[in-house]
mmCIF file of C-alpha atoms in Angstrom:
data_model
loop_
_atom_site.group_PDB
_atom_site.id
_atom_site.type_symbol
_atom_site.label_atom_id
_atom_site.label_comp_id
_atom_site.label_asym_id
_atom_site.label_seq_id
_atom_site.Cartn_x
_atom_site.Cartn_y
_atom_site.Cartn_z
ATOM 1 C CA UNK A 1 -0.452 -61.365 -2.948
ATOM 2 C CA UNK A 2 1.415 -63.113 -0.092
ATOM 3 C CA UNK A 3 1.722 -62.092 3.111
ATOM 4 C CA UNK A 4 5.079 -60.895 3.474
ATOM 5 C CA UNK A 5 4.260 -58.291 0.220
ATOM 6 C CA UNK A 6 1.546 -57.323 2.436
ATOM 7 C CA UNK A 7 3.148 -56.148 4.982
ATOM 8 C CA UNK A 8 5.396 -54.312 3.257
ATOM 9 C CA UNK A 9 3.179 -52.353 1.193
ATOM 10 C CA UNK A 10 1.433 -51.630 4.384
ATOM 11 C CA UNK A 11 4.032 -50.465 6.373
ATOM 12 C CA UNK A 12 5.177 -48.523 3.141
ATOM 13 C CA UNK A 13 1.487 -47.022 3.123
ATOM 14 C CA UNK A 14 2.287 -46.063 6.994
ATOM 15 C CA UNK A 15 5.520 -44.745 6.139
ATOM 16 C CA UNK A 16 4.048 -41.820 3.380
ATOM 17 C CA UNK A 17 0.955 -41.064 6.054
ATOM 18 C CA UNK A 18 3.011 -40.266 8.958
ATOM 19 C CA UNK A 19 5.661 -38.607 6.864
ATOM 20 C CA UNK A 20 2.459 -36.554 5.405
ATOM 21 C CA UNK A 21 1.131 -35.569 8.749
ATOM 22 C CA UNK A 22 4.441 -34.801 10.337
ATOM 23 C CA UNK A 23 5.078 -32.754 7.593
ATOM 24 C CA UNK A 24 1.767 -30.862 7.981
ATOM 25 C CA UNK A 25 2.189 -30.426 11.796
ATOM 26 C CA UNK A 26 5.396 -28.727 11.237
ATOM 27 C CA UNK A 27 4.649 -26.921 8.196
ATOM 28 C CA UNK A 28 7.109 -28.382 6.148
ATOM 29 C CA UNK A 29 5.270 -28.465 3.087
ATOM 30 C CA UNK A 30 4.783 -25.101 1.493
ATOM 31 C CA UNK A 31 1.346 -25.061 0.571
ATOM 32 C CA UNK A 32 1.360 -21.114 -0.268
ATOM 33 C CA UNK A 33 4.685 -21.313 -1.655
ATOM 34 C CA UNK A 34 3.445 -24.097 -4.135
ATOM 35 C CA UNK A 35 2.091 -20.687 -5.899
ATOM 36 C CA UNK A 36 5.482 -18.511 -7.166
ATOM 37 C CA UNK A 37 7.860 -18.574 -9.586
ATOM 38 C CA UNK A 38 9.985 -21.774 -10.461
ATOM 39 C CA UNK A 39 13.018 -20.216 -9.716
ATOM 40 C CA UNK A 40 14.226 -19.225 -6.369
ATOM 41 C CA UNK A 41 13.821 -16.083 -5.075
ATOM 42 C CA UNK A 42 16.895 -14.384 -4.807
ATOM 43 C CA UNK A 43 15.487 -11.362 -3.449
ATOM 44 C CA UNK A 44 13.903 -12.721 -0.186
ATOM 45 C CA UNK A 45 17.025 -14.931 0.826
ATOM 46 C CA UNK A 46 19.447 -12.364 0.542
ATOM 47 C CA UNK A 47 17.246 -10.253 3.299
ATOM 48 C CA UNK A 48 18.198 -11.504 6.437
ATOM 49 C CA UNK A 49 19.335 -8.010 7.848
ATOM 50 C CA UNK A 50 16.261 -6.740 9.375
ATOM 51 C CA UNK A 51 15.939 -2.933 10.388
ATOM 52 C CA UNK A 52 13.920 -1.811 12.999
ATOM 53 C CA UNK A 53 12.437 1.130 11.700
ATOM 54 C CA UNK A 54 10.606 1.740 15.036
ATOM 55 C CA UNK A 55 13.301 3.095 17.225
ATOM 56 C CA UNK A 56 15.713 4.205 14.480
ATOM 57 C CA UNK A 57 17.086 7.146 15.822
ATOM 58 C CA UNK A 58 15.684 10.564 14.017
ATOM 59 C CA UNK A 59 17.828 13.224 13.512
ATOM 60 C CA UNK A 60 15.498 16.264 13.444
ATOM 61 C CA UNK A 61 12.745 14.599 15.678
ATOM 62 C CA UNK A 62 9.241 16.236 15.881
ATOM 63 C CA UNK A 63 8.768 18.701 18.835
ATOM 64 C CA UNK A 64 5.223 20.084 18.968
ATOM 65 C CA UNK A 65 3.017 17.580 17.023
ATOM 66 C CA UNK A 66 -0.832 19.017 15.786
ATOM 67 C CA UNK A 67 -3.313 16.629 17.286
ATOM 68 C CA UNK A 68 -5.762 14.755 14.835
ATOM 69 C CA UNK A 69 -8.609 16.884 15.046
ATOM 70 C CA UNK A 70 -11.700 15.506 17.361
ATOM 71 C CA UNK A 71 -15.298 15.031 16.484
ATOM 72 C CA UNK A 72 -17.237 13.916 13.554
ATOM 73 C CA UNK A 73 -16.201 14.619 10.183
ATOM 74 C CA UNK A 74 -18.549 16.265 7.665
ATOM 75 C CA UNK A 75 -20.886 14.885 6.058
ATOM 76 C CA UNK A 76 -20.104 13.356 2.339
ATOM 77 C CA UNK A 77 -22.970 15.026 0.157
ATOM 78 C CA UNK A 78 -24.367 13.189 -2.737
ATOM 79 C CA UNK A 79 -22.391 13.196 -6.036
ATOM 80 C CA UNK A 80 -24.286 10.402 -8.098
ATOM 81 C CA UNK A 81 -26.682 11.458 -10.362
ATOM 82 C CA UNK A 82 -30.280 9.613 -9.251
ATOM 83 C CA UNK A 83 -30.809 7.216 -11.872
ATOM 84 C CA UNK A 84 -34.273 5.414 -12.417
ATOM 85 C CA UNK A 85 -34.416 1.942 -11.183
ATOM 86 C CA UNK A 86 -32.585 -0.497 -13.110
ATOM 87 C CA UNK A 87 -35.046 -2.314 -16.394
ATOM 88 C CA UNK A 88 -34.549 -6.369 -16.687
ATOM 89 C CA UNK A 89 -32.358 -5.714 -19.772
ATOM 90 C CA UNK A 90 -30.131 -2.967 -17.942
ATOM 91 C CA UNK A 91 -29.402 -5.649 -14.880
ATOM 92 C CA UNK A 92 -28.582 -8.061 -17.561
ATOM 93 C CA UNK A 93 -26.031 -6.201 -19.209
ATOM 94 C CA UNK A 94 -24.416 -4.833 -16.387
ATOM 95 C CA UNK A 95 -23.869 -8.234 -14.928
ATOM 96 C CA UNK A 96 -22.480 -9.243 -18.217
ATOM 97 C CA UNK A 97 -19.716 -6.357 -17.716
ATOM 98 C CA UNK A 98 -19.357 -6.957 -13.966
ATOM 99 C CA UNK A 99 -18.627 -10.661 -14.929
ATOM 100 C CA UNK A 100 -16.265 -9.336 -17.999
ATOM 101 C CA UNK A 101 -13.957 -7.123 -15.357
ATOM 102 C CA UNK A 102 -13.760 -10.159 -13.143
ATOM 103 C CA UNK A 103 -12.787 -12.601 -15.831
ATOM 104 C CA UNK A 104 -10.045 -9.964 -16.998
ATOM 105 C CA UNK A 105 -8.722 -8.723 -12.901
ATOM 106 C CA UNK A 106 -8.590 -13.024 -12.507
ATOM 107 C CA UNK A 107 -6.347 -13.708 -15.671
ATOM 108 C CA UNK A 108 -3.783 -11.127 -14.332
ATOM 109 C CA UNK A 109 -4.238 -11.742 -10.867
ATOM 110 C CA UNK A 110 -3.717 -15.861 -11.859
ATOM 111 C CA UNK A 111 -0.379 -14.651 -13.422
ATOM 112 C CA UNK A 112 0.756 -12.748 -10.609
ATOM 113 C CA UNK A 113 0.335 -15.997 -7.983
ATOM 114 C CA UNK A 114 1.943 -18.210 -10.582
ATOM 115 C CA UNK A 115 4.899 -16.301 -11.807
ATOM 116 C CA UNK A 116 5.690 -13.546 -9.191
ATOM 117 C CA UNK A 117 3.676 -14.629 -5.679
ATOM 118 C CA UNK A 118 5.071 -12.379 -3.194
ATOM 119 C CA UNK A 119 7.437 -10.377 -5.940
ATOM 120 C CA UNK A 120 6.447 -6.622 -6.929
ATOM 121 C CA UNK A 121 5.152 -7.513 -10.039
ATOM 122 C CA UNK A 122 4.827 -10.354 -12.504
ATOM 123 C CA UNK A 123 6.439 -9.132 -16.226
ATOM 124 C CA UNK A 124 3.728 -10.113 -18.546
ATOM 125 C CA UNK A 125 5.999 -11.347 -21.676
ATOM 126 C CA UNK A 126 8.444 -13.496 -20.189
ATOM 127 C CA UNK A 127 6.410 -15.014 -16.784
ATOM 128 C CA UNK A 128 9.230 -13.600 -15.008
ATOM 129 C CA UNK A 129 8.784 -11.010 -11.768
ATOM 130 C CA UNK A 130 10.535 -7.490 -11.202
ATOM 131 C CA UNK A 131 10.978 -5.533 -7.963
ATOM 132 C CA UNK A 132 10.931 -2.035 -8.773
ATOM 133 C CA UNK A 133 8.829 -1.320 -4.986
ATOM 134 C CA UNK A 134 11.347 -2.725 -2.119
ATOM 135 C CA UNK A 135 9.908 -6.445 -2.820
ATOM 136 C CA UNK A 136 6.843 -6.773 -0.808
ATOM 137 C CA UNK A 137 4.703 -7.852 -2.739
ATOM 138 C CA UNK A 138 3.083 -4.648 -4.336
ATOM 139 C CA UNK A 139 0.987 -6.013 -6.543
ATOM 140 C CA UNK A 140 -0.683 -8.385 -3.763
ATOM 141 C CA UNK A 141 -0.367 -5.629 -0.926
ATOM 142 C CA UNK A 142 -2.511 -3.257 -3.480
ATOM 143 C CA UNK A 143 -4.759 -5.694 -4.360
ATOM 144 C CA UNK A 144 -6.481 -6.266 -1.188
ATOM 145 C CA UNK A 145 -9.379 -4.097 -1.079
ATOM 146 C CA UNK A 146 -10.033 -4.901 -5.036
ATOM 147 C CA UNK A 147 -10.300 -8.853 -4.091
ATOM 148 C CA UNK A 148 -12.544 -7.679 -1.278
ATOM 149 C CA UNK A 149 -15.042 -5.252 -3.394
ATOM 150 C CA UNK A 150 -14.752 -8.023 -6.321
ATOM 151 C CA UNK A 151 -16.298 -10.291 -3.530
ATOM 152 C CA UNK A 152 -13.152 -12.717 -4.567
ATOM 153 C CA UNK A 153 -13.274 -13.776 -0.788
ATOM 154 C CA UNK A 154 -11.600 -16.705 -1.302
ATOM 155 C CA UNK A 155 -8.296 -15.543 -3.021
ATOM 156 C CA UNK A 156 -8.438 -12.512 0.015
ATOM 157 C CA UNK A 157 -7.450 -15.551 2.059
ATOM 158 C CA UNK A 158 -5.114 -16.387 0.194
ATOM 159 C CA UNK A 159 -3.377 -13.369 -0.170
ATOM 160 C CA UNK A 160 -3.949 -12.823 3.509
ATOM 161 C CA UNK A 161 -1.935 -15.571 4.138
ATOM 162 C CA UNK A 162 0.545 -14.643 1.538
ATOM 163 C CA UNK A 163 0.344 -11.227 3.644
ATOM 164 C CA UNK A 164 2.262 -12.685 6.890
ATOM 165 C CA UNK A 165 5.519 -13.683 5.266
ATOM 166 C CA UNK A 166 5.900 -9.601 3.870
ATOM 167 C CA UNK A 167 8.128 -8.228 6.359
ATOM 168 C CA UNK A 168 8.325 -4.142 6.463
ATOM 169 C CA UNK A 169 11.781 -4.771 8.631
ATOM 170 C CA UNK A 170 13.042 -6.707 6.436
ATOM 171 C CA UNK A 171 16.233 -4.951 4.671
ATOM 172 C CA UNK A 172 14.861 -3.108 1.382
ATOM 173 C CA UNK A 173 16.376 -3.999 -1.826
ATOM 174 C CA UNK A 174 16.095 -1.015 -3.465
ATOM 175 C CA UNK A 175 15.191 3.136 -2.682
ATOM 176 C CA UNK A 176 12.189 3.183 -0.962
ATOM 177 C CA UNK A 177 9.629 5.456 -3.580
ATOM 178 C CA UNK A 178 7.546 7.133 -0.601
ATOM 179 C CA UNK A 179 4.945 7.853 -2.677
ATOM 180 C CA UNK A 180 4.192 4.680 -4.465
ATOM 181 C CA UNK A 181 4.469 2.581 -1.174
ATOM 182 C CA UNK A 182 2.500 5.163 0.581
ATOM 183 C CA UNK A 183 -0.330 4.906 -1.906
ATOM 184 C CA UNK A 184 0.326 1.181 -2.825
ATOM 185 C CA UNK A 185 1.095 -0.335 0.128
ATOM 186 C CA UNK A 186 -0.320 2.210 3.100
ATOM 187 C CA UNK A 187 -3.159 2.701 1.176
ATOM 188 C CA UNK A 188 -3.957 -1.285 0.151
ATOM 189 C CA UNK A 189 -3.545 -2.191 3.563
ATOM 190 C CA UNK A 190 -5.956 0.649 5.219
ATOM 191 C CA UNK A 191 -8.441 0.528 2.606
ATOM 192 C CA UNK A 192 -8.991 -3.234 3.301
ATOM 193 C CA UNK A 193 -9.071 -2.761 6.784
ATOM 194 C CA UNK A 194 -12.175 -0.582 6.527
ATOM 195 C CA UNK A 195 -13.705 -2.961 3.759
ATOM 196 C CA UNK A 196 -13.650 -5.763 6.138
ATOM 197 C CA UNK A 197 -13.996 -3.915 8.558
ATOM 198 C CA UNK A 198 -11.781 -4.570 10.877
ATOM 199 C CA UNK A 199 -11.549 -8.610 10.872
ATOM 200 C CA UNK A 200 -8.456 -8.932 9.757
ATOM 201 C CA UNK A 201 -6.087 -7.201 12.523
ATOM 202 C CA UNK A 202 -2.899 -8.385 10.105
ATOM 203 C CA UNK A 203 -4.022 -5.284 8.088
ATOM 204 C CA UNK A 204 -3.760 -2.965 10.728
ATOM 205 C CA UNK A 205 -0.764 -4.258 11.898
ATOM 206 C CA UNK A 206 1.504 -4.786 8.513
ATOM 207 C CA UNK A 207 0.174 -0.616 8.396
ATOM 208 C CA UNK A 208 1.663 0.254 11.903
ATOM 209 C CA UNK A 209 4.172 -1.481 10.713
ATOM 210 C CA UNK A 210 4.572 0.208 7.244
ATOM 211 C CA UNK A 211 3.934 3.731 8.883
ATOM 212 C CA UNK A 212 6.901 3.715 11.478
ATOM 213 C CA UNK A 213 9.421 2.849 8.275
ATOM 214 C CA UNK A 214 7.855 6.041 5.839
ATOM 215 C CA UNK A 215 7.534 8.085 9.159
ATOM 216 C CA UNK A 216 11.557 8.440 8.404
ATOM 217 C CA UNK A 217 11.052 10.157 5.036
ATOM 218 C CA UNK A 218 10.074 12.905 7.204
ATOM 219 C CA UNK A 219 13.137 13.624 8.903
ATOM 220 C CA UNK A 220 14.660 16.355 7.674
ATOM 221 C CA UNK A 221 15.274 19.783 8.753
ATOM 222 C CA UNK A 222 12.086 21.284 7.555
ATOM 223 C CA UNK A 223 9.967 18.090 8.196
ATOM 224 C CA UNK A 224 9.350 17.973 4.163
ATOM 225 C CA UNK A 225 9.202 14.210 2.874
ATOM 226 C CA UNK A 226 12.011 12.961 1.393
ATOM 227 C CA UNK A 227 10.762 11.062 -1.728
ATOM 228 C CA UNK A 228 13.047 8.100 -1.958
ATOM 229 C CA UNK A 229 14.131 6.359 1.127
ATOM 230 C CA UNK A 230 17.090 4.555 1.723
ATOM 231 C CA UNK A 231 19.773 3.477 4.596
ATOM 232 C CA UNK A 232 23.121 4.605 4.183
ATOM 233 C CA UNK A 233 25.624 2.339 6.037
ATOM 234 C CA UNK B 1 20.883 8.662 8.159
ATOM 235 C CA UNK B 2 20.853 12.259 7.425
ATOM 236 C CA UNK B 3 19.135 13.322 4.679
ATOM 237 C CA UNK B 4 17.315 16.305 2.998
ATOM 238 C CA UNK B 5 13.870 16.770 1.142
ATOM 239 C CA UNK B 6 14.437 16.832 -2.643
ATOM 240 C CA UNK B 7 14.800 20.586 -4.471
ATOM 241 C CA UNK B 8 12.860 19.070 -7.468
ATOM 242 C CA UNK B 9 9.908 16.762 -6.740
ATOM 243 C CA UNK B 10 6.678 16.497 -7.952
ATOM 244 C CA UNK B 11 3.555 18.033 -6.178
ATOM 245 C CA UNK B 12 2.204 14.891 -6.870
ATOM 246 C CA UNK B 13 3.860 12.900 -4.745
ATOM 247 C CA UNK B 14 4.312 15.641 -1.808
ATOM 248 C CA UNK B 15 0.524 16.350 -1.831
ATOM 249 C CA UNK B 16 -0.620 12.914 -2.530
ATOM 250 C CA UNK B 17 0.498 11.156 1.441
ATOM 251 C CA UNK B 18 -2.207 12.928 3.091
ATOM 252 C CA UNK B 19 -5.370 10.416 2.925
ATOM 253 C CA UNK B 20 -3.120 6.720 3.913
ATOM 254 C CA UNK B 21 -1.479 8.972 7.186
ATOM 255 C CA UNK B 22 -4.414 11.134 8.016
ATOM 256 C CA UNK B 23 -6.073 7.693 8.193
ATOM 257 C CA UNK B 24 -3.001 5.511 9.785
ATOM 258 C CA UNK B 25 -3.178 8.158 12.786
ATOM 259 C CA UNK B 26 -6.985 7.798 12.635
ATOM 260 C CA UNK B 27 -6.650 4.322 13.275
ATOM 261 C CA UNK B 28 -3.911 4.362 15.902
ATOM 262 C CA UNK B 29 -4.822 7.412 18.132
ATOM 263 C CA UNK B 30 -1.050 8.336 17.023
ATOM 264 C CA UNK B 31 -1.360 12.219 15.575
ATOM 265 C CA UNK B 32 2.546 11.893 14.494
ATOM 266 C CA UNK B 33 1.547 10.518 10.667
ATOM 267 C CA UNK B 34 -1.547 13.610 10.424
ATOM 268 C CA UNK B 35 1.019 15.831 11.977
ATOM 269 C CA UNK B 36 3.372 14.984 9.124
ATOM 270 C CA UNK B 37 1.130 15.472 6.324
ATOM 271 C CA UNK B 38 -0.111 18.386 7.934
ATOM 272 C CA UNK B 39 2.721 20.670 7.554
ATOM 273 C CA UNK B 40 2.889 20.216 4.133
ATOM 274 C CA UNK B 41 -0.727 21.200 3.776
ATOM 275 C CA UNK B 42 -0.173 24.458 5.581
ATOM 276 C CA UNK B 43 2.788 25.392 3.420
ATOM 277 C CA UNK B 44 0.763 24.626 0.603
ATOM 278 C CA UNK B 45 -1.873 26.420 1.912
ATOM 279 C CA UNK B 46 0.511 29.629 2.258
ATOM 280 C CA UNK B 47 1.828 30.059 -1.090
ATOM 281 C CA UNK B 48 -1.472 28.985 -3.371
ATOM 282 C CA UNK B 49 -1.935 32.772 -4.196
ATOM 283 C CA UNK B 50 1.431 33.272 -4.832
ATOM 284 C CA UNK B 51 1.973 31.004 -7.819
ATOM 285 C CA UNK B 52 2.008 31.645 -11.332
ATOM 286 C CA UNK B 53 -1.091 30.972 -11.588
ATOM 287 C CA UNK B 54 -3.065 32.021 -8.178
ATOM 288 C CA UNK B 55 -4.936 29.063 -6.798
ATOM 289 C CA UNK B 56 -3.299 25.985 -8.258
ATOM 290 C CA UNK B 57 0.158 25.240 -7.583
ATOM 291 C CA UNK B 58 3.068 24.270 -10.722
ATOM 292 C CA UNK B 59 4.376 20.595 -11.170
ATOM 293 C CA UNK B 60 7.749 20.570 -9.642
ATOM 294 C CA UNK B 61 8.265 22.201 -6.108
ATOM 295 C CA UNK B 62 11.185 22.171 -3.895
ATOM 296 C CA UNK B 63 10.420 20.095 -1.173
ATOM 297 C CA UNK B 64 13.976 21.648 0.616
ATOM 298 C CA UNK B 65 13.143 24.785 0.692
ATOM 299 C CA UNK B 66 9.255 24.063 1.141
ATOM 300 C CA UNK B 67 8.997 26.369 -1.895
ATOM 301 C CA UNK B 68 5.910 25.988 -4.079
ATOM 302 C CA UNK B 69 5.945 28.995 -6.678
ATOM 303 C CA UNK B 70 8.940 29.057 -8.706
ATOM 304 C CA UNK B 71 7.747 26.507 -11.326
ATOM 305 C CA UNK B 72 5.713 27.694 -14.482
ATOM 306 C CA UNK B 73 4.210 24.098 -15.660
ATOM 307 C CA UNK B 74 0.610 23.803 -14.451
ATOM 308 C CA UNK B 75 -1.907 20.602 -14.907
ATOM 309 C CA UNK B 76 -4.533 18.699 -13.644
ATOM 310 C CA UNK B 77 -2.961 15.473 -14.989
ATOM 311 C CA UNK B 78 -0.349 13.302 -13.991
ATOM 312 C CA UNK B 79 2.198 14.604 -12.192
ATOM 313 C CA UNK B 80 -0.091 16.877 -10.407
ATOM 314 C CA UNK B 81 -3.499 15.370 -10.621
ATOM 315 C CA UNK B 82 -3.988 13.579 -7.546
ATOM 316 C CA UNK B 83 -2.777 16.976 -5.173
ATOM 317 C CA UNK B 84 -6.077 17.977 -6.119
ATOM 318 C CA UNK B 85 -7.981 14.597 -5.817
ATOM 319 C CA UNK B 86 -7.026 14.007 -2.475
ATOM 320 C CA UNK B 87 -8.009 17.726 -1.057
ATOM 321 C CA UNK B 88 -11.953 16.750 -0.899
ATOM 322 C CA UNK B 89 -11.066 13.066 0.156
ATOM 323 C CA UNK B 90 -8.647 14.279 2.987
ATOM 324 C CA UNK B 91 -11.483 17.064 4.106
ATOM 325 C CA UNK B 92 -14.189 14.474 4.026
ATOM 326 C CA UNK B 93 -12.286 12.217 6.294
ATOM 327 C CA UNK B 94 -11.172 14.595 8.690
ATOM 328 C CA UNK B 95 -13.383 16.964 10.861
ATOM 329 C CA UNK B 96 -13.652 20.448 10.459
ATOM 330 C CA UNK B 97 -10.406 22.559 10.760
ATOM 331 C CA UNK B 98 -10.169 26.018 10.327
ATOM 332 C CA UNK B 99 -7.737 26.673 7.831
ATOM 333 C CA UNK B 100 -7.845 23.840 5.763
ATOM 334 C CA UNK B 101 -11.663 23.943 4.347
ATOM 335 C CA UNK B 102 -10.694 24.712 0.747
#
């Protein structure tokens, strides 16, 4: 090769690495987004209005609020029955069914990052992804404490990271159902909190966050929920 | 954004909030979200001898009026089922209270 080609194909080679690196340090390249559907999603861009749920004003605000009650709670009795310890052959199949539920939560879970990362829910028959639950990500959001008692530590992380870019301020784009975000969302967040106990503050946080926004289903004259939430203009 | 609790909803969802805020308010020393999920417990609490059928409480309730005995439709399944899951799980959690061991 002569010299002149050499150079070139050097610098070239110089070129891609500090484009690469550049890239990296700036987080140009979506590495998490590199999971998702093909097509863009429509339903994060249009969301730019954000809506600070925290100080939205409350028409029929709370006067005389009960105080969690203090001390320790009571004591959860017993409800398994004792069984014998486990034979060889017991272990075995057990572990064969343990490995069975895994193989089958992984297969939808797979879907769900491929076809509807970040979406509600990934539509089985057509790849495609539906937001029936404000579109953050209930299907990942609920999902947290099963990854964590599957052991699936690794795709936690992942959907940890996934976690930061679902934004409770971020304008809803459809009635907020108080109930299924309360025990999707709420729930997913605060029961992976106490899994991990407490090393992931993002779940604590994206809760707080959560909570101030379904606080307002409360406000009405007699402080009953209201069961689907929305802004009126 | 004034708005009003629903005249038909399902005791389902109304009684089903308790263990996520009971626990949020755990977690952030804030007693607003236990407060919340509190009333509805007491008014609950109030009218479960007065239903059709004493002791459980029907499917649909008015969540405007806070009114939990008109309905005639009783279950332990969906729609209703997890009013009564979340009683032991919410009492478990939570210390002692006086009127709300049941």
């Amino acid at each position: 090769m002569n010299r002149l080609l050499r150079r070139y194909l050097i610098l070239c080679i110089l070129a891609i690495c500090c484009t690469l690196v550049i890239s990296q340090l700036f987080g140009l390249i979506p590495w998490d987004g590199l999971y998702g559907p093909t097509s863009p999603r429509k339903s994060t861009r249009a969301r730019s209005k954000k809506v600070d749920w925290r100080n939205l004003k409350f028409n029929f605000p709370i006067s005389s609020i009960t105080p969690l009650p203090t001390g320790p709670p009571l004591p959860i009795p017993q409800v398994q029955y004792d069984f014998p310890p486990e034979s060889t052959l017991q272990r075995k199949v057990r572990l064969e069914r343990l490995q069975a539920v895994e193989k089958a939560f992984l297969r939808s879970w797979k879907a769900y990052k491929k076809y509807a990362w970040l979406q509600d829910e990934v539509k089985p028959l057509t790849a495609g992804y539906r937001n029936d639950y404000g579109g953050w990500a209930a299907t990942l959001v609920d999902n947290l404490d099963t990854l964590l008692i599957m052991g699936l530590e690794k795709e936690f992380k992942i959907a940890i990271s996934g976690l930061k870019k679902v934004d409770f301020s971020m304008y809803p784009v459809s009635k907020i159902n108080v109930f299924e975000m309360t025990i999707r969302h709420l729930g997913g967040l605060l029961s992976a909190h106490d899994i991990s106990k407490g090393r992931y503050p993002i779940l604590l946080d994206k809760a707080k966050e959560l909570g101030a926004m379904l606080y307002h289903a409360f406000d009405t004259p007699n402080a009953m929920p209201i069961m689907r939430l929305e802004l009126k203009k | 954004m004034r708005q009003d609790a629903p005249i038909q909803a399902l005791v389902a969802e109304v009684g089903s909030l308790s263990l996520e805020f009971t626990r949020l308010s755990q977690l952030t020393g804030d007693s607003r979200y236990y407060d919340a999920v509190q009333r509805i417990y007491d008014r609950l609490y109030e009218q479960q001898n007065k239903t059709r059928l004493p002791g459980l409480w029907p499917i649909i309730v008015n969540a405007r009026k806070a009114g939990f005995t008109a309905d005639r439709t009783f279950t332990f399944g969906g729609m209703a089922d997890s009013l009564y899951e979340y009683f032991p799980k919410v009492g478990y959690r939570t210390p002692p209270i006086l009127h709300n061991s049941h």
